[in-house]
Every structure is written in structure tokens, then in C-alpha cells.
mmCIF file of C-alpha atoms in Angstrom:
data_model
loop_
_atom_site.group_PDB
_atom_site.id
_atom_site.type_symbol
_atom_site.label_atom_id
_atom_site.label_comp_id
_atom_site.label_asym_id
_atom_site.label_seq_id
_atom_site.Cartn_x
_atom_site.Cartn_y
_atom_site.Cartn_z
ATOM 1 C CA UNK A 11 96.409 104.616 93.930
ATOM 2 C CA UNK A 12 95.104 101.856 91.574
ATOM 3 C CA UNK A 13 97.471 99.890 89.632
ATOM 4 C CA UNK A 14 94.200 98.231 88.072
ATOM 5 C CA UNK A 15 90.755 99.444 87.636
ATOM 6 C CA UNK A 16 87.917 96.755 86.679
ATOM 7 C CA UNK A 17 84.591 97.266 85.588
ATOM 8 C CA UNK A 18 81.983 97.075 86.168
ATOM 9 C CA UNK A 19 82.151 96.306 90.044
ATOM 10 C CA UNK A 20 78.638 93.714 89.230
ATOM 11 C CA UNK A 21 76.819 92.611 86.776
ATOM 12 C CA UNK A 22 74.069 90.378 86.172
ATOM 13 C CA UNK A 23 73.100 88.461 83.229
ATOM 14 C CA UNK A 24 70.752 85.888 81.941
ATOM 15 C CA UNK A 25 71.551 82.590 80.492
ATOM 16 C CA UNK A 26 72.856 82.874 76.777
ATOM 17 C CA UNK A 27 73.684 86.649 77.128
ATOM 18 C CA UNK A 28 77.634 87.912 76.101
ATOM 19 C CA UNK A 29 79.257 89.283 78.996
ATOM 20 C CA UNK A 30 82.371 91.152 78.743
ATOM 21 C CA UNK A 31 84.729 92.855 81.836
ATOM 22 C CA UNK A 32 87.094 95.187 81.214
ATOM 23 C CA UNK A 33 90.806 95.504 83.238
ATOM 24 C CA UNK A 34 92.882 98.701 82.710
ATOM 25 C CA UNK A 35 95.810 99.479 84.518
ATOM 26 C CA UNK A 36 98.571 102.156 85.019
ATOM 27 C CA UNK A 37 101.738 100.153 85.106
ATOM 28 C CA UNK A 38 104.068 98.513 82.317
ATOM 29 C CA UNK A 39 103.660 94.615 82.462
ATOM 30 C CA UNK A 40 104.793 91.659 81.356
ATOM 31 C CA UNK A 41 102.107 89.717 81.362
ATOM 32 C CA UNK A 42 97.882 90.277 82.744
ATOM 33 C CA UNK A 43 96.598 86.957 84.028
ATOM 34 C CA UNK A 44 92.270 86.755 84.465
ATOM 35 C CA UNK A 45 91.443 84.597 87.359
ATOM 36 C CA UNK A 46 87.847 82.826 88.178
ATOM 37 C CA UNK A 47 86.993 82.966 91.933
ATOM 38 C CA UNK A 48 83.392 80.635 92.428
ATOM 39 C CA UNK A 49 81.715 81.222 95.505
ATOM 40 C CA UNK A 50 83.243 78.349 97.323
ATOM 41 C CA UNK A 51 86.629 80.707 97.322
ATOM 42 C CA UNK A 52 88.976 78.334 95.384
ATOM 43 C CA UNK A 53 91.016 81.129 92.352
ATOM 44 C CA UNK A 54 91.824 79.453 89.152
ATOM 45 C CA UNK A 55 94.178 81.011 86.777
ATOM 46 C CA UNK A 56 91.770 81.193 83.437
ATOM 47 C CA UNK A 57 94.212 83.603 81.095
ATOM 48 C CA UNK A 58 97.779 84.777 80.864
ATOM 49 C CA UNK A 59 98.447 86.904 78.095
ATOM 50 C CA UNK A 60 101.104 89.489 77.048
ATOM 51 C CA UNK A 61 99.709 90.365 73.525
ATOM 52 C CA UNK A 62 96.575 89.904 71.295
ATOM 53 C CA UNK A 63 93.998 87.096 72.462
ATOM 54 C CA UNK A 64 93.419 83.601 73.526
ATOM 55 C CA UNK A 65 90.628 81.758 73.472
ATOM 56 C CA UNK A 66 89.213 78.391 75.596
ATOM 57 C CA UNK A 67 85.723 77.057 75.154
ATOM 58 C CA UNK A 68 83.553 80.238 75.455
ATOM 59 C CA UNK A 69 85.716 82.319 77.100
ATOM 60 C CA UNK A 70 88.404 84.740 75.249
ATOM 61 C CA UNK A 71 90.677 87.578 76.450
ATOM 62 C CA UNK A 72 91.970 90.120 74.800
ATOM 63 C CA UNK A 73 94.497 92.660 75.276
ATOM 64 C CA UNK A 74 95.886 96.218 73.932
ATOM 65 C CA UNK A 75 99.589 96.977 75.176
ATOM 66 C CA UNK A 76 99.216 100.288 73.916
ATOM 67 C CA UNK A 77 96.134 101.559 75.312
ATOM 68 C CA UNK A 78 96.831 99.638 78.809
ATOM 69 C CA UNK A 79 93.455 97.859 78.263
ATOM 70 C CA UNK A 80 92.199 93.753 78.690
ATOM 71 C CA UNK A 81 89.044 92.420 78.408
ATOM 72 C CA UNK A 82 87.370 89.141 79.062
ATOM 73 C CA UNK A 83 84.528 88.053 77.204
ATOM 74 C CA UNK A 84 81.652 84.994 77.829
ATOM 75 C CA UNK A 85 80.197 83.729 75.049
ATOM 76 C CA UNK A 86 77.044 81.894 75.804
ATOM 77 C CA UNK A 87 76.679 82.738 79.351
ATOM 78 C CA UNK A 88 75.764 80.101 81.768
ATOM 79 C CA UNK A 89 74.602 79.871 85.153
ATOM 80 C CA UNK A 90 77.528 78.028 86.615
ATOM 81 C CA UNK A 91 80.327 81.114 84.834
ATOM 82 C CA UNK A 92 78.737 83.012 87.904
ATOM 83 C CA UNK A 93 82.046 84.279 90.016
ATOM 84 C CA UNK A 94 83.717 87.101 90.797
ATOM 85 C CA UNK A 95 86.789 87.706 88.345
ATOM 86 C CA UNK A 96 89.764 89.201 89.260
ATOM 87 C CA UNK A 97 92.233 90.720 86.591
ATOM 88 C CA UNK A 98 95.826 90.842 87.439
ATOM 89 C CA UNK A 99 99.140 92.798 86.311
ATOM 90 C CA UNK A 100 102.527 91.449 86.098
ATOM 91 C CA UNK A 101 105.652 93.819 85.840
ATOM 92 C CA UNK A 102 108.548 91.783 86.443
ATOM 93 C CA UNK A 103 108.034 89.948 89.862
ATOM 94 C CA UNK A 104 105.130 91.930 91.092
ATOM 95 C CA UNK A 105 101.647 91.607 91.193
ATOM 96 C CA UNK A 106 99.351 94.070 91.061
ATOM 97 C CA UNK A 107 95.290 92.962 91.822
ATOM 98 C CA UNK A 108 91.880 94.828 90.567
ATOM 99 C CA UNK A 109 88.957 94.711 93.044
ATOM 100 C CA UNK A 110 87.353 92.029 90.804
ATOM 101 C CA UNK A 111 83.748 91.635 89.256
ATOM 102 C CA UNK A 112 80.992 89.824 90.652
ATOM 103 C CA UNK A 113 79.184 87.786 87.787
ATOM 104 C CA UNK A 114 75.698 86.629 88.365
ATOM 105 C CA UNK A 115 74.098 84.595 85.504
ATOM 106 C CA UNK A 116 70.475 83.951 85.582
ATOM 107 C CA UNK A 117 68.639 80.852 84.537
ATOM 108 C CA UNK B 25 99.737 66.333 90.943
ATOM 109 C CA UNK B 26 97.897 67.157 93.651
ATOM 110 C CA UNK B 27 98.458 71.294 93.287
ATOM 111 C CA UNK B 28 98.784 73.420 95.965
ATOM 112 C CA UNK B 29 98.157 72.334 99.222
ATOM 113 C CA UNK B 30 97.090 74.629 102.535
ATOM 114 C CA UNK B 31 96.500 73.601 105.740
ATOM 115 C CA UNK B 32 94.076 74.324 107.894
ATOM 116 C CA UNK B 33 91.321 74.865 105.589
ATOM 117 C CA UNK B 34 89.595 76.894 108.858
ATOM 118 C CA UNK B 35 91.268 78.493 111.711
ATOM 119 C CA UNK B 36 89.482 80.375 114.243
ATOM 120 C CA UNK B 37 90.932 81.807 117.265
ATOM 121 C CA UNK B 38 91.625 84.304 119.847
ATOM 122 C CA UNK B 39 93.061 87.660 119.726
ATOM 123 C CA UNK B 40 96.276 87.495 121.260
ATOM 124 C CA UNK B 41 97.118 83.921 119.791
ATOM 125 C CA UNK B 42 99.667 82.477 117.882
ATOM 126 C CA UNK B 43 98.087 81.481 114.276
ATOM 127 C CA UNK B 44 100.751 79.273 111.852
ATOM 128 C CA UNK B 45 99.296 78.972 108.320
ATOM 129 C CA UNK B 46 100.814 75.965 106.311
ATOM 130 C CA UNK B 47 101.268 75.488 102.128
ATOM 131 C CA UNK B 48 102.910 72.871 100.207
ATOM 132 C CA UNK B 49 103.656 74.383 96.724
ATOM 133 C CA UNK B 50 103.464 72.135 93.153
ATOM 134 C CA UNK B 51 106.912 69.777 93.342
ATOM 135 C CA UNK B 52 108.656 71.519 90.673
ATOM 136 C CA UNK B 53 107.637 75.342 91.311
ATOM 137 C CA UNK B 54 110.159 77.901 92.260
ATOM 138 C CA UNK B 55 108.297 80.677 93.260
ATOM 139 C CA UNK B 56 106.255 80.610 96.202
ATOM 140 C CA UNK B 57 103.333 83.452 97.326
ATOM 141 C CA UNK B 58 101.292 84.069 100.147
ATOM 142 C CA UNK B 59 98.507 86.685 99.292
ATOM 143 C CA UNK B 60 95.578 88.251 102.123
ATOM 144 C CA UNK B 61 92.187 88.149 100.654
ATOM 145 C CA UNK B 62 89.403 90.529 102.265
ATOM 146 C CA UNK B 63 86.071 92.529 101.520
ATOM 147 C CA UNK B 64 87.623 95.824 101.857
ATOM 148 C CA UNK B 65 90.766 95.557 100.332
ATOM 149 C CA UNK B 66 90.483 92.248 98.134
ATOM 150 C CA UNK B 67 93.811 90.273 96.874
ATOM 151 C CA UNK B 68 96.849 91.753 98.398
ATOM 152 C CA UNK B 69 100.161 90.490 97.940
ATOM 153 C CA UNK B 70 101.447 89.232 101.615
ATOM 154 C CA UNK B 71 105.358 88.015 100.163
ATOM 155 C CA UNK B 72 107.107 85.557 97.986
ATOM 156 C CA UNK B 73 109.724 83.549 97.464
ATOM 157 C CA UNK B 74 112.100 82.229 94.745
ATOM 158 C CA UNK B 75 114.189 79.093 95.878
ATOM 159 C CA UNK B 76 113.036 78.937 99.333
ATOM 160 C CA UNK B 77 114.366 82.837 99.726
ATOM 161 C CA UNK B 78 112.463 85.661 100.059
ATOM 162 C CA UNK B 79 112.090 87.907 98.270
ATOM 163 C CA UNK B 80 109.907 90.474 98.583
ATOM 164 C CA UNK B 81 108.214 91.243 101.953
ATOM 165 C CA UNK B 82 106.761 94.698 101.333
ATOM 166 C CA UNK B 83 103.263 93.775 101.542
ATOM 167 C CA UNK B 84 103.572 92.348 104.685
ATOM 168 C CA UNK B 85 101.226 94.470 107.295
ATOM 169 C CA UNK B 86 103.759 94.248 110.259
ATOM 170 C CA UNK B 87 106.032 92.349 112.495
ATOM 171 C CA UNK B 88 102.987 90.478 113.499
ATOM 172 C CA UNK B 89 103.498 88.879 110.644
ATOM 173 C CA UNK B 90 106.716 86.228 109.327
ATOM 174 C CA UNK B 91 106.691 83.768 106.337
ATOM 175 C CA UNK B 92 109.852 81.070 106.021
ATOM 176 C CA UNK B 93 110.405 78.558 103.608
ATOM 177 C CA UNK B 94 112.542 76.182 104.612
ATOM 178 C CA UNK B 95 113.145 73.554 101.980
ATOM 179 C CA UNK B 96 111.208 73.770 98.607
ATOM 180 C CA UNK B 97 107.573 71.985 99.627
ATOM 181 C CA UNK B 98 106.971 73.869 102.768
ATOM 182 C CA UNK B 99 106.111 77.674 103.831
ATOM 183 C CA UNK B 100 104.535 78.705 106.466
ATOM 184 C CA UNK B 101 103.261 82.165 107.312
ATOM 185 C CA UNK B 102 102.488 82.893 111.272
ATOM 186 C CA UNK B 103 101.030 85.602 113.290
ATOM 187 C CA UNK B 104 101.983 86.133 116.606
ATOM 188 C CA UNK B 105 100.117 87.660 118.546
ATOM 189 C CA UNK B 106 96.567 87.672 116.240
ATOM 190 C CA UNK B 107 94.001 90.227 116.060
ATOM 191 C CA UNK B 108 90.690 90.689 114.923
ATOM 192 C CA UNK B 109 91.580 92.539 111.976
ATOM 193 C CA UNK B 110 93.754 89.727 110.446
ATOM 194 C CA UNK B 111 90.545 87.994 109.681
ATOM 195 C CA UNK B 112 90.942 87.038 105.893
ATOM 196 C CA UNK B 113 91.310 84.147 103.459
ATOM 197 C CA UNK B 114 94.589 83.323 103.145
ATOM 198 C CA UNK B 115 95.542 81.842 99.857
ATOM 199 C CA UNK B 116 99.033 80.436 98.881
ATOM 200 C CA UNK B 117 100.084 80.006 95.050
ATOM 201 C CA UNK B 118 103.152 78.600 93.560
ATOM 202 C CA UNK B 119 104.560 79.212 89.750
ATOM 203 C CA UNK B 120 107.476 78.091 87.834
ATOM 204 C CA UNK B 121 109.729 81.015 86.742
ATOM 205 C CA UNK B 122 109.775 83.651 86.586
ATOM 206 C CA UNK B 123 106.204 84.285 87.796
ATOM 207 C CA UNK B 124 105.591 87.055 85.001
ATOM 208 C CA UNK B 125 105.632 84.762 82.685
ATOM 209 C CA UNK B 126 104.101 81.383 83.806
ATOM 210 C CA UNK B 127 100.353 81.119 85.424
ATOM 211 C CA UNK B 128 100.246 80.904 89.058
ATOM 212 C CA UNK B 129 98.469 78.151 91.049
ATOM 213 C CA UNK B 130 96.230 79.121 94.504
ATOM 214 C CA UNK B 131 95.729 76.710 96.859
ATOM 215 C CA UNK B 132 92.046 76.330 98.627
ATOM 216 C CA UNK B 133 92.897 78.854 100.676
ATOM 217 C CA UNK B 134 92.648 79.069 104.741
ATOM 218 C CA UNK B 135 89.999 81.125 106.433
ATOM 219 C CA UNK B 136 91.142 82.571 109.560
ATOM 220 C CA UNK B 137 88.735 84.199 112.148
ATOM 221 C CA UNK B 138 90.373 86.381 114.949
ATOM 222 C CA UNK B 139 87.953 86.922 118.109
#
């Protein structure tokens, strides 16, 4: 069982194109946190959010309590926002992981 | 700050062996995590900790496996005796509380090889 479904599983872009991944998941939460993982492994925390959206540089997330439902957008793609990005569920203490997407940008 | 701090970045050893994974959390974090990271099964959840106690140790695989804390900038997590299937990245985040609520920071990770 799934606590949280991403999709899609990979995607590939070119340069300039708006990307958006989408997190849904089957639990109540506190908070859903979007993390970055480049290919050199490091995970940075890019988004916490309990309720409507956030925004830095070209990146925003969004989020629908009601319909279970996040997604991260790229405005502007670039070659170096290639990563796999993992969406994440908080309900209480817990944390609950998707399978992550693999984002390619091309020059 | 420096973040969060793991040690070794690499580890490879035999099956059979002891491994003992190392992580200094953020001065100032209470809760402490140890996650698995593989191909098959991605981010997993190992155990935390809140105040240098655990907390909760579902998610770890089997008595293989142990995590202490014992004083607020040190965990480690060990596995005694090793096998080739507990080849992963092992990545260590801290958070200030409760975790729900406050971003978590990962460590480098460490990249254990069993063979």
C-alpha cells in the first residue's frame, strides 16, 4: 500500500519548458515537504507546506487538503533543475515517502 | 552551521561484518532520523529520535539493525552482522520540533556496499 503516489515516474524536458509533478496521497497530514535529490545524492528540503502555495525563484508548490493533491511546478526549466524529486507526507511524527520523479532537462 | 554531518561518506565491506554508521545532527535540533535509500524501495524511514530517545523503531528491517543516541550531537546506527542486501545510501536528517511542522535537514549521506 502507497501512502503517496507521484507522477509521472520520468520525464524529460527541454530548456525553458514548464514542468509540473504531481504528489497524491492517502493519509491525513500535517504538513507535505518536496525534496530535490541531484545526481550526486545530497536531498535538500525545497517546500513545506500545509495549505495553498509558496513560491522561491522559479519553483512553486501547491497544495489541495481536500482533494489529497500537491504539485510542484518549474518555471523556466533549466538544465541544472535536472533531479529526481521526492514528495513527502507528514501526519504527526511520521513520514511517509513517494517513489520520486526523475527530471531530465535538455539543453 | 555546518548542517548535518555523516561519517563515512563510503563504506564497503564484507558480509558477515560489523558496519557502524555515524551522524552529527544541526546543534539545536531535537529530532533525529536515520532513513535507507535504495532502487527498489526508495526512501524508507529506518527510526528517529526526539531528545536523544527513540522513538519510533518500526521501520527498522531487523535485529541486525540498532540506532542509539547518546547525547544530542551523536547517533549512530550499526549492523551486525552485514549482508549483501543492506547495500543502500544511508542518509541521516535532523529537524527542530516537532518534525511535522519544521523542514528536515539530510546529511550527504553514507553509501554502504555489502560483499
Amino acid at each position: 500500500k502507497n501512502e503517496v503516489e507521484q507522477s509521472p515516474q520520468n520525464l524529460t524536458a527541454q530548456e525553458g519548458e514548464f514542468i509540473t509533478i504531481n504528489c497524491s496521497y492517502s493519509v491525513g497530514i500535517s504538513a507535505l515537504h518536496w525534496l530535490q535529490q541531484h545526481p550526486g545524492g545530497g536531498i535538500v528540503s525545497l517546500f513545506m507546506l500545509s495549505s495553498g502555495k509558496k513560491k522561491h525563484g522559479r519553483l512553486i508548490a501547491t497544495i489541495n487538503i481536500q482533494e489529497k493533491h500537491s504539485s510542484l511546478h518549474i518555471t523556466a526549466s533549466h538544465p541544472r533543475d535536472s533531479a529526481v524529486y521526492i514528495c513527502a507526507v507528514s501526519p504527526g511524527n511520521q513520514f511517509y515517502f513517494g517513489t520520486g520523479t526523475s527530471l531530465t532537462v535538455i539543453p | 552551521d555546518a548542517g548535518v554531518i555523516q561519517s563515512p561518506r563510503h563504506e564497503v565491506t564484507e558480509m558477515g561484518q560489523e558496519v557502524t554508521l555515524r551522524c552529527k545532527p544541526i546543534s539545536g535540533h531535537d529530532y533525529l532520523f536515520w532513513y535507507r535509500q535504495t532502487m527498489m524501495r526508495g526512501l524508507e524511514l529506518l527510526i528517529y529520535f526526539n531528545n536523544n530517545v527513540p522513538i519510533d523503531d518500526s521501520g527498522m528491517p531487523e535485529d541486525r539493525f540498532s540506532a542509539k543516541m547518546p547525547n544530542a550531537s551523536f547517533s549512530t546506527l550499526k549492523i551486525q552482522p552485514s549482508e549483501p542486501r543492506d547495500s543502500a545510501v544511508y542518509f541521516c536528517a535532523s529537524s527542530l520540533s516537532p518534525p511535522g511542522f519544521y523542514e528536515q535537514y539530510f546529511g550527504p549521506g553514507t553509501r554502504l556496499t555489502v560483499t
